Tab-separated table of C-alpha atoms and ligand atoms in Angstrom:
chain	number	residue	atom	x	y	z
A	1	MET	CA	138.231	79.495	70.316
A	2	ILE	CA	136.544	81.879	73.343
A	3	SER	CA	135.385	80.784	76.029
A	4	TYR	CA	131.306	80.753	77.345
A	5	THR	CA	131.950	84.020	79.344
A	6	ASP	CA	133.923	85.861	76.772
A	7	ALA	CA	131.096	85.056	74.326
A	8	LEU	CA	128.776	85.737	76.455
A	9	ASN	CA	130.609	89.307	77.409
A	10	ILE	CA	130.881	90.036	73.619
A	11	ILE	CA	127.055	89.893	73.269
A	12	MET	CA	125.867	91.364	76.613
A	13	ALA	CA	128.492	95.102	75.008
A	14	GLU	CA	125.855	95.283	72.178
A	15	ALA	CA	122.913	95.203	74.119
A	16	SER	CA	121.654	98.909	75.457
A	17	PRO	CA	118.123	99.053	76.147
A	18	LEU	CA	115.582	100.239	73.367
A	19	PRO	CA	114.388	103.972	73.816
A	20	HIS	CA	111.093	104.419	75.930
A	21	THR	CA	107.710	104.846	75.309
A	22	GLU	CA	104.442	105.797	76.539
A	23	ILE	CA	101.817	103.119	77.529
A	24	ALA	CA	98.323	103.057	78.874
A	25	LEU	CA	98.752	100.218	81.823
A	26	THR	CA	95.909	97.574	79.598
A	27	ASP	CA	98.354	97.327	76.758
A	28	ALA	CA	101.297	97.585	79.138
A	29	ILE	CA	101.807	94.074	80.835
A	30	SER	CA	104.992	91.943	80.389
A	31	MET	CA	106.656	95.088	79.009
A	32	VAL	CA	109.872	96.625	81.674
A	33	LEU	CA	109.319	99.911	83.186
A	34	ALA	CA	111.465	103.004	81.996
A	35	GLU	CA	111.512	104.516	84.768
A	36	ASP	CA	110.976	104.748	89.142
A	37	ILE	CA	106.981	104.643	89.894
A	38	ILE	CA	107.081	106.885	92.693
A	39	SER	CA	103.289	107.953	94.400
A	40	SER	CA	102.041	111.159	94.518
A	41	VAL	CA	98.843	110.761	96.345
A	42	GLN	CA	97.996	108.631	99.440
A	43	VAL	CA	96.599	105.556	99.485
A	44	PRO	CA	94.635	104.705	101.201
A	45	PRO	CA	92.833	108.394	99.731
A	46	PHE	CA	90.921	108.625	103.197
A	47	ALA	CA	90.764	107.037	106.862
A	48	ASN	CA	88.572	104.370	105.876
A	49	SER	CA	86.417	101.412	107.601
A	50	ALA	CA	87.958	97.404	107.080
A	51	MET	CA	84.441	96.515	108.601
A	52	ASP	CA	80.682	96.570	107.907
A	53	GLY	CA	79.924	98.133	111.449
A	54	TYR	CA	79.723	100.920	113.092
A	55	ALA	CA	81.641	103.964	114.266
A	56	LEU	CA	82.144	105.204	117.651
A	57	LEU	CA	84.801	106.699	120.181
A	58	ALA	CA	85.807	104.241	122.049
A	59	ALA	CA	86.301	106.355	124.846
A	60	ASP	CA	82.920	106.177	125.225
A	61	THR	CA	82.591	102.664	125.309
A	62	ALA	CA	84.780	102.897	128.663
A	63	ARG	CA	83.152	100.929	131.809
A	64	ASP	CA	83.391	103.696	134.289
A	65	SER	CA	81.686	106.330	131.767
A	66	ALA	CA	79.113	104.366	130.305
A	67	PRO	CA	76.206	102.552	132.049
A	68	SER	CA	76.145	98.275	131.003
A	69	PRO	CA	75.051	98.032	128.591
A	70	ILE	CA	76.201	101.159	126.773
A	71	LYS	CA	73.489	102.704	124.655
A	72	LEU	CA	74.982	104.940	121.994
A	73	PRO	CA	72.458	106.787	119.642
A	74	ILE	CA	72.776	105.877	116.224
A	75	SER	CA	73.344	109.421	114.393
A	76	GLN	CA	74.370	108.787	110.795
A	77	SER	CA	74.231	106.019	108.028
A	78	ILE	CA	77.715	106.325	105.798
A	79	PRO	CA	77.923	104.227	102.678
A	80	ALA	CA	80.789	103.199	100.466
A	81	GLY	CA	81.029	106.013	98.035
A	82	THR	CA	78.627	108.356	99.902
A	83	ASP	CA	79.285	111.551	97.757
A	84	LEU	CA	78.562	113.419	101.274
A	85	LEU	CA	81.417	113.954	103.446
A	86	PRO	CA	80.623	112.072	106.668
A	87	LYS	CA	80.180	114.773	109.411
A	88	GLN	CA	82.243	115.264	112.900
A	89	LEU	CA	80.572	112.442	115.376
A	90	ALA	CA	78.719	114.008	118.175
A	91	PRO	CA	80.154	112.858	121.466
A	92	GLY	CA	78.367	109.837	122.908
A	93	THR	CA	76.618	108.596	119.876
A	94	ALA	CA	77.399	105.754	117.230
A	95	ALA	CA	78.177	106.230	112.836
A	96	GLU	CA	76.470	103.082	110.866
A	97	ILE	CA	79.360	102.548	108.288
A	98	MET	CA	80.525	100.083	105.565
A	99	THR	CA	83.380	98.327	104.507
A	100	GLY	CA	86.007	101.020	102.518
A	101	ALA	CA	83.821	103.882	103.424
A	102	PRO	CA	84.869	107.065	105.477
A	103	VAL	CA	85.185	107.540	108.935
A	104	PRO	CA	83.973	110.055	110.109
A	105	PRO	CA	86.228	112.196	112.259
A	106	GLY	CA	85.753	111.875	115.646
A	107	ALA	CA	85.624	108.185	115.595
A	108	ASP	CA	88.739	106.427	116.374
A	109	SER	CA	87.550	102.732	115.801
A	110	VAL	CA	85.035	100.690	113.745
A	111	ILE	CA	83.065	97.729	115.993
A	112	PRO	CA	81.327	94.666	114.165
A	113	VAL	CA	78.129	94.622	112.689
A	114	GLU	CA	78.063	91.086	114.237
A	115	MET	CA	79.428	92.083	117.623
A	116	THR	CA	76.677	94.561	118.266
A	117	LYS	CA	72.990	94.661	118.956
A	118	ARG	CA	70.553	97.679	117.418
A	119	ASP	CA	67.369	98.622	118.786
A	120	ASN	CA	65.590	101.078	115.717
A	121	ASP	CA	68.389	103.809	116.204
A	122	THR	CA	70.174	102.700	119.302
A	123	LEU	CA	73.186	100.550	119.478
A	124	ILE	CA	73.670	98.561	122.237
A	125	LEU	CA	76.738	96.840	123.245
A	126	ASP	CA	77.500	94.350	126.118
A	127	ALA	CA	80.535	95.073	126.866
A	128	PRO	CA	83.481	98.193	125.824
A	129	TYR	CA	85.880	98.244	122.953
A	130	GLU	CA	88.884	99.417	121.847
A	131	SER	CA	89.953	101.911	119.437
A	132	GLU	CA	92.079	102.204	116.878
A	133	ARG	CA	90.362	98.839	115.320
A	134	ASN	CA	89.133	98.170	111.622
A	135	VAL	CA	90.279	101.889	110.489
A	136	ARG	CA	92.174	101.926	107.574
A	137	ALA	CA	94.164	104.584	108.020
A	138	ALA	CA	94.850	107.893	105.199
A	139	GLY	CA	98.612	106.451	103.341
A	140	GLU	CA	98.838	103.174	104.952
A	141	ASP	CA	99.201	100.935	101.998
A	142	MET	CA	101.325	104.380	100.018
A	143	LYS	CA	102.694	107.693	100.881
A	144	PRO	CA	103.215	110.174	98.798
A	145	GLY	CA	107.191	109.781	97.660
A	146	GLN	CA	107.274	106.241	98.146
A	147	ILE	CA	108.611	103.892	95.110
A	148	VAL	CA	106.641	101.899	94.645
A	149	ALA	CA	107.657	99.896	91.758
A	150	ARG	CA	112.202	99.803	90.540
A	151	LYS	CA	112.445	100.819	86.715
A	152	GLY	CA	113.574	97.505	85.290
A	153	GLN	CA	110.820	95.286	86.712
A	154	CYS	CA	108.825	93.620	83.947
A	155	ILE	CA	105.119	94.201	84.500
A	156	SER	CA	102.855	91.983	85.590
A	157	ALA	CA	99.551	91.286	86.740
A	158	ALA	CA	101.309	91.213	90.473
A	159	LEU	CA	101.927	95.287	89.700
A	160	VAL	CA	98.497	96.145	88.508
A	161	PRO	CA	96.122	96.789	92.081
A	162	THR	CA	98.612	99.843	93.023
A	163	LEU	CA	99.803	101.092	89.735
A	164	CYS	CA	95.645	101.099	89.403
A	165	ALA	CA	95.607	102.108	93.440
A	166	LEU	CA	97.971	104.944	92.227
A	167	GLY	CA	95.300	106.194	89.210
A	168	LYS	CA	98.270	105.721	87.292
A	169	GLY	CA	96.771	104.825	83.539
A	170	ARG	CA	99.748	105.795	81.760
A	171	PHE	CA	104.035	104.157	82.228
A	172	PRO	CA	106.962	105.284	80.826
A	173	VAL	CA	108.441	101.040	79.602
A	174	ILE	CA	110.227	99.079	77.363
A	175	PRO	CA	108.496	97.356	75.005
A	176	ARG	CA	109.258	94.054	74.179
A	177	PRO	CA	111.789	93.493	71.836
A	178	LYS	CA	110.570	92.200	68.108
A	179	ALA	CA	112.481	89.327	66.538
A	180	VAL	CA	112.845	87.790	63.009
A	181	TRP	CA	113.576	83.985	62.752
A	182	LEU	CA	114.908	82.377	59.168
A	183	SER	CA	114.789	78.886	59.585
A	184	THR	CA	117.610	77.409	56.967
A	185	GLY	CA	117.602	73.627	55.273
A	186	ARG	CA	116.507	72.427	52.229
A	187	GLU	CA	115.811	69.467	54.369
A	188	LEU	CA	113.159	71.063	56.392
A	189	VAL	CA	109.373	70.751	55.665
A	190	ASP	CA	107.086	73.358	57.699
A	191	ASP	CA	103.224	71.191	57.096
A	192	LEU	CA	103.192	68.552	59.834
A	193	SER	CA	100.882	66.550	58.119
A	194	ALA	CA	102.426	66.237	54.951
A	195	PRO	CA	104.594	62.660	54.279
A	196	LEU	CA	108.321	62.824	53.899
A	197	SER	CA	110.277	62.733	51.189
A	198	PRO	CA	113.851	60.353	51.954
A	199	SER	CA	116.591	62.654	53.435
A	200	GLN	CA	112.963	65.600	55.110
A	201	ILE	CA	112.450	66.373	58.327
A	202	TYR	CA	109.809	68.368	59.940
A	203	ASN	CA	111.367	72.082	60.822
A	204	SER	CA	111.330	71.569	64.801
A	205	SER	CA	112.947	74.527	65.846
A	206	GLY	CA	111.009	77.072	63.612
A	207	PRO	CA	107.738	75.921	66.151
A	208	TYR	CA	110.243	76.163	69.133
A	209	GLY	CA	111.621	79.373	68.744
A	210	GLU	CA	107.799	81.142	68.202
A	211	SER	CA	106.638	79.660	71.661
A	212	ILE	CA	109.560	80.317	73.681
A	213	LEU	CA	110.287	83.546	73.062
A	214	PRO	CA	107.797	84.989	74.373
A	215	ALA	CA	108.853	83.672	77.512
A	216	LEU	CA	111.499	84.647	76.847
A	217	GLY	CA	111.178	88.283	76.626
A	218	ALA	CA	110.453	89.199	72.707
A	219	ASP	CA	107.884	88.643	70.091
A	220	MET	CA	108.043	86.991	67.092
A	221	MET	CA	107.379	89.342	64.263
A	222	TRP	CA	107.394	86.022	61.321
A	223	ARG	CA	109.007	83.598	60.680
A	224	ARG	CA	110.377	81.995	56.872
A	225	THR	CA	112.054	78.546	56.220
A	226	VAL	CA	114.745	79.623	52.998
A	227	GLY	CA	116.349	76.942	51.696
A	228	ASP	CA	119.525	76.396	51.760
A	229	ASP	CA	120.707	79.071	49.240
A	230	GLY	CA	121.729	82.628	49.743
A	231	ASP	CA	119.054	84.417	47.162
A	232	SER	CA	115.937	83.746	49.841
A	233	PHE	CA	118.365	83.857	52.653
A	234	ARG	CA	119.442	87.561	51.009
A	235	GLU	CA	115.626	87.892	50.550
A	236	ALA	CA	114.203	87.380	53.716
A	237	MET	CA	116.629	89.824	55.089
A	238	ARG	CA	115.846	92.234	53.163
A	239	ASP	CA	112.256	91.808	54.125
A	240	ALA	CA	113.690	91.875	57.625
A	241	LEU	CA	115.893	95.230	57.502
A	242	ARG	CA	112.804	96.745	55.650
A	243	GLY	CA	110.626	95.899	58.793
A	244	ASP	CA	111.265	96.959	62.326
A	245	ALA	CA	112.428	94.260	64.241
A	246	ASP	CA	114.919	94.294	66.410
A	247	VAL	CA	116.723	91.038	66.040
A	248	ILE	CA	117.125	88.418	63.263
A	249	ILE	CA	118.076	84.972	64.679
A	250	SER	CA	118.739	82.265	62.100
A	251	THR	CA	118.872	78.588	62.407
A	252	GLY	CA	121.334	76.260	60.995
A	253	ALA	CA	123.882	76.815	57.900
A	254	VAL	CA	126.986	79.073	61.090
A	255	SER	CA	129.351	75.315	60.578
A	256	VAL	CA	131.798	74.467	58.185
A	257	GLY	CA	129.593	72.056	55.760
A	258	LYS	CA	129.507	73.292	52.367
A	259	PHE	CA	126.480	75.018	51.951
A	260	ASP	CA	127.051	76.757	55.512
A	261	PHE	CA	126.308	80.147	54.036
A	262	VAL	CA	125.275	82.256	56.985
A	263	ARG	CA	128.940	83.696	57.749
A	264	ALA	CA	129.494	84.829	54.275
A	265	GLU	CA	125.542	86.447	53.166
A	266	LEU	CA	126.274	88.583	56.238
A	267	GLU	CA	129.253	89.603	55.367
A	268	ALA	CA	128.615	90.487	52.200
A	269	MET	CA	126.118	92.611	52.569
A	270	GLY	CA	128.564	94.501	55.140
A	271	ALA	CA	127.532	92.808	58.913
A	272	THR	CA	130.836	93.023	61.203
A	273	ILE	CA	130.791	89.200	62.816
A	274	LEU	CA	131.472	89.870	66.911
A	275	LEU	CA	131.281	86.333	67.413
A	276	HIS	CA	131.683	82.912	65.110
A	277	ARG	CA	132.300	79.550	67.354
A	278	ALA	CA	132.838	79.824	71.157
A	279	LYS	CA	133.647	76.510	73.580
A	280	VAL	CA	130.199	75.594	74.255
A	281	LYS	CA	128.416	72.084	74.048
A	282	PRO	CA	126.048	72.507	72.011
A	283	GLY	CA	126.176	74.933	70.579
A	284	LYS	CA	129.588	75.849	69.463
A	285	PRO	CA	128.863	77.574	65.875
A	286	ILE	CA	127.389	79.934	67.899
A	287	LEU	CA	127.712	83.365	65.775
A	288	PHE	CA	126.508	87.113	66.731
A	289	ALA	CA	127.345	89.967	64.251
A	290	LYS	CA	126.209	93.687	63.565
A	291	LEU	CA	124.183	95.007	60.744
A	292	PRO	CA	124.944	98.137	58.793
A	293	ASP	CA	122.370	99.593	60.142
A	294	GLY	CA	123.039	98.626	63.955
A	295	ARG	CA	120.854	95.866	64.017
A	296	HIS	CA	121.656	92.679	65.934
A	297	PHE	CA	122.021	88.585	64.002
A	298	PHE	CA	121.859	85.624	66.269
A	299	GLY	CA	123.017	82.392	63.897
A	300	LEU	CA	122.020	79.510	66.012
A	301	PRO	CA	123.683	76.603	64.869
A	302	GLY	CA	120.981	73.495	63.402
A	303	ASN	CA	120.619	71.233	65.687
A	304	PRO	CA	117.758	71.365	67.428
A	305	VAL	CA	119.346	71.015	71.504
A	306	SER	CA	122.091	74.206	69.905
A	307	THR	CA	119.454	75.902	68.512
A	308	ALA	CA	117.066	75.881	72.189
A	309	MET	CA	120.535	76.280	73.942
A	310	GLY	CA	121.761	79.213	72.563
A	311	LEU	CA	118.411	80.919	72.806
A	312	ARG	CA	118.400	80.133	75.385
A	313	VAL	CA	122.339	80.917	76.899
A	314	PHE	CA	123.355	83.752	74.477
A	315	VAL	CA	119.737	85.642	73.090
A	316	ALA	CA	117.991	85.773	75.981
A	317	PRO	CA	119.774	87.620	77.971
A	318	PHE	CA	120.881	90.173	75.038
A	319	LEU	CA	116.819	90.496	74.837
A	320	ARG	CA	116.829	90.872	78.939
A	321	ALA	CA	119.426	93.868	77.942
A	322	LEU	CA	117.177	95.473	75.279
A	323	SER	CA	114.411	95.877	77.532
A	324	GLY	CA	115.949	97.403	80.877
A	325	GLN	CA	116.300	94.671	83.121
A	326	GLN	CA	118.893	93.504	84.819
A	327	PRO	CA	120.429	89.834	84.145
A	328	GLU	CA	119.270	86.592	85.618
A	329	PRO	CA	121.258	85.356	88.252
A	330	MET	CA	121.995	81.593	88.137
A	331	ILE	CA	120.281	79.710	90.229
A	332	LYS	CA	122.255	76.519	92.973
A	333	ALA	CA	121.223	73.304	92.815
A	334	THR	CA	122.026	69.687	94.691
A	335	LEU	CA	123.366	67.054	92.033
A	336	LYS	CA	121.590	63.955	92.215
A	337	THR	CA	124.794	62.012	91.122
A	338	THR	CA	128.344	62.049	89.618
A	339	VAL	CA	128.132	63.099	85.844
A	340	LYS	CA	131.292	63.285	84.103
A	341	THR	CA	132.004	66.163	81.080
A	342	THR	CA	134.789	67.042	78.701
A	343	PRO	CA	136.479	69.841	81.052
A	344	ARG	CA	137.769	71.367	77.104
A	345	LEU	CA	134.199	73.439	77.429
A	346	THR	CA	131.157	74.800	79.174
A	347	SER	CA	128.801	72.830	78.744
A	348	PHE	CA	124.677	73.126	79.166
A	349	LEU	CA	123.205	69.685	79.926
A	350	LYS	CA	119.823	68.969	79.637
A	351	GLY	CA	118.442	68.790	83.156
A	352	ASN	CA	115.322	68.924	85.422
A	353	ILE	CA	115.377	69.870	88.935
A	354	GLY	CA	112.631	68.414	90.872
A	355	ILE	CA	112.333	69.297	95.013
A	356	SER	CA	113.502	66.734	97.547
A	357	GLU	CA	111.450	66.532	100.111
A	358	ASP	CA	113.533	68.468	102.676
A	359	GLY	CA	112.095	71.092	99.970
A	360	ARG	CA	115.619	71.518	98.490
A	361	LEU	CA	116.217	71.733	94.525
A	362	VAL	CA	118.183	68.667	93.256
A	363	ALA	CA	119.322	68.743	89.761
A	364	THR	CA	119.355	65.642	87.480
A	365	VAL	CA	121.527	65.374	84.282
A	366	LEU	CA	118.965	63.589	81.917
A	367	SER	CA	120.103	60.589	79.450
A	368	GLY	CA	120.336	61.545	76.101
A	369	GLN	CA	122.708	65.080	76.097
A	370	GLU	CA	123.802	64.747	72.125
A	371	SER	CA	121.891	67.816	70.263
A	372	PHE	CA	120.130	65.764	67.340
A	373	ARG	CA	118.062	64.332	69.999
A	374	VAL	CA	113.984	66.155	71.248
A	375	ALA	CA	112.904	64.019	72.963
A	376	PRO	CA	114.411	64.183	76.357
A	377	MET	CA	113.755	67.678	76.668
A	378	VAL	CA	110.187	66.676	77.427
A	379	ASP	CA	111.433	66.156	81.153
A	380	MET	CA	113.779	69.202	81.453
A	381	ASN	CA	113.048	72.075	83.058
A	382	THR	CA	116.423	73.207	82.926
A	383	TRP	CA	119.884	73.719	81.656
A	384	ILE	CA	123.068	71.949	83.728
A	385	VAL	CA	126.076	74.699	83.561
A	386	TYR	CA	129.690	72.172	83.567
A	387	PRO	CA	132.162	74.816	83.205
A	388	GLU	CA	135.077	75.075	81.199
A	389	GLY	CA	137.688	73.140	82.978
A	390	THR	CA	135.544	70.574	84.944
A	391	GLU	CA	135.766	67.427	84.751
A	392	ASN	CA	133.240	65.815	86.944
A	393	ILE	CA	130.989	66.886	89.254
A	394	GLU	CA	129.986	64.545	92.342
A	395	LYS	CA	127.211	63.900	93.264
A	396	GLY	CA	125.552	65.903	96.100
A	397	SER	CA	127.900	68.500	95.042
A	398	LEU	CA	125.817	71.904	94.179
A	399	VAL	CA	126.257	72.882	90.186
A	400	ASP	CA	124.318	76.047	88.745
A	401	CYS	CA	120.974	76.030	86.826
A	402	ILE	CA	119.768	78.326	84.135
A	403	PRO	CA	115.952	77.584	83.861
A	404	PHE	CA	114.206	76.736	80.469
A	405	THR	CA	112.448	79.674	81.284
A	406	PRO	CA	113.636	82.723	83.648
A	407	LEU	CA	112.100	82.493	86.309
A	408	GLU	CA	110.223	86.113	87.989
A	409	ILE	CA	111.468	85.963	91.505
B	1	LIG	N1	132.591	69.256	60.053
B	1	LIG	C1	132.189	69.440	60.937
B	1	LIG	N2	130.936	68.948	60.784
B	1	LIG	C2	130.029	69.467	61.985
B	1	LIG	C3	130.657	70.713	62.993
B	1	LIG	C4	131.577	70.523	62.977
B	1	LIG	O1	132.323	70.893	63.825
B	1	LIG	N3	133.070	70.103	61.904
B	1	LIG	N4	129.893	71.313	64.191
B	1	LIG	C5	128.823	70.417	64.189
B	1	LIG	C6	128.116	71.034	65.268
B	1	LIG	S1	128.598	70.932	66.771
B	1	LIG	C7	126.826	71.517	64.927
B	1	LIG	S2	125.637	71.769	66.105
B	1	LIG	C8	126.115	71.615	63.310
B	1	LIG	C9	125.672	73.445	63.151
B	1	LIG	O2	125.636	72.986	62.159
B	1	LIG	P1	124.819	74.558	61.215
B	1	LIG	O3	124.963	75.566	62.052
B	1	LIG	O4	125.671	74.233	60.078
B	1	LIG	O5	123.230	73.257	61.179
B	1	LIG	P2	123.110	72.682	59.681
B	1	LIG	O6	123.740	71.820	59.005
B	1	LIG	O7	122.096	73.272	59.164
B	1	LIG	O8	122.213	72.068	60.489
B	1	LIG	C10	122.631	71.339	61.980
B	1	LIG	C11	121.345	69.633	61.794
B	1	LIG	O9	120.089	70.129	62.413
B	1	LIG	C12	119.006	69.948	61.785
B	1	LIG	N5	118.154	70.969	61.480
B	1	LIG	C13	118.131	72.416	61.439
B	1	LIG	N6	117.613	73.041	61.374
B	1	LIG	C14	116.926	72.101	62.117
B	1	LIG	C15	115.237	72.622	62.039
B	1	LIG	N7	114.998	74.076	62.166
B	1	LIG	N8	114.838	71.749	62.607
B	1	LIG	C16	114.423	70.528	63.328
B	1	LIG	N9	116.367	70.342	62.853
B	1	LIG	C17	117.030	70.756	62.255
B	1	LIG	C18	119.497	69.502	60.718
B	1	LIG	O10	118.709	68.793	59.274
B	1	LIG	C19	121.310	68.744	60.492
B	1	LIG	O11	120.476	66.986	61.493
B	1	LIG	O12	127.650	71.442	62.671
B	1	LIG	C20	128.116	70.475	63.217
B	1	LIG	N10	129.015	69.405	61.833
B	2	MOO	O1	127.630	71.903	69.438
B	2	MOO	MO1	127.030	71.258	68.173
B	2	MOO	O2	125.673	72.630	69.141
B	2	MOO	O3	126.868	69.507	69.819
B	2	MOO	O4	125.269	70.176	68.225
């Protein structure tokens, strides 16, 4: 059996970014930039006032050149959004100006209205005022030629003000990968209000996949529960392949049981099995295949925690690469208690990261690690990674953590 790292490498070697498309900003949230965004303009586009007040030339208020109190005739009033270019400020005068309005040529400072007095059309100052105050220079925020956002960056609300300020309404983006999800298992019941017959259980992994997949960077097109027979699996596969899903994910039927048909069905349809089983716990029977048309298939093991682990540890990095993003870095946290595990394989433990009194990340391994036990997932916000070869990890050591969903940092 191959190691976790080798298994991940096999998967990542198959992942290349999906073709990009041009899309409107409002539709581009959560998609990934396919190119650097370079400013072609300056922002702000013109020098403008940061305050409601009066634009003036500070030198006109200097003590040696001005009587006390200082009186400046108000020569113009400049609102934000004015159609007219402000007139040159005549020496010895001031211009009434609003926040965001263009600063007139000849002025070098804006004094806030609350620091002034006014007598009809005369501005009265008790003291000289400094130059270069409250003027936002043209291009102070962004300059032409400046890279403002990078290829591979996920478009979040944080980018929106910048992209709007540049007047960029459309972008080349890599669309979010699309997935189809097939739950195998004759014992599964989808209707959560239906009573269970003996040996039935509710399908928990299908709804789990549907709820977490968007946070892992993909959209679920549809999902179906297909029982334990090849016929309904084949029919679901045909439906999936007729659509434009980028990846098909199944759960269950990848181990060695009598009804574990996924591998055989894939082989019968001409798929190449690239990976089946890895030295990981949970999730050991993980399967990854390339379908005849070049699309990819993940067979996640059926135990619900194994499904969750396979999705986060193997599928999520693949989806991330399909959308043109860089691999996520692992997070390190200090382990709170010594925990033993098996050195034969890499363990992914249900864990919780908290913040210590001195602000450090501390990791706790939760009790109830068996792969059928979903209740501990309620307290879980991370997978704690114990690499193959590790006998135990002592309290106080740093451990690798894979947060439950990727952190946008
Ligand atoms: N003889 C062996 N038996 C098993 C081995 C092994 O190496 N030798 N490996 C075990 C491991 S590890 C895992 S993980 C499971 C994976 O098996 P399958 O992928 O074939 O999954 P199933 O048998 O279909 O289901 C396993 C388990 O999970 C429950 N299940 C399945 N789907 C769902 C769902 N959508 N929601 C909730 N629960 C689900 C199912 O009822 C089973 O209890 O194999 C071990 N066996
Ligand atoms: O490896 Mo299985 O995925 O432990 O339950």
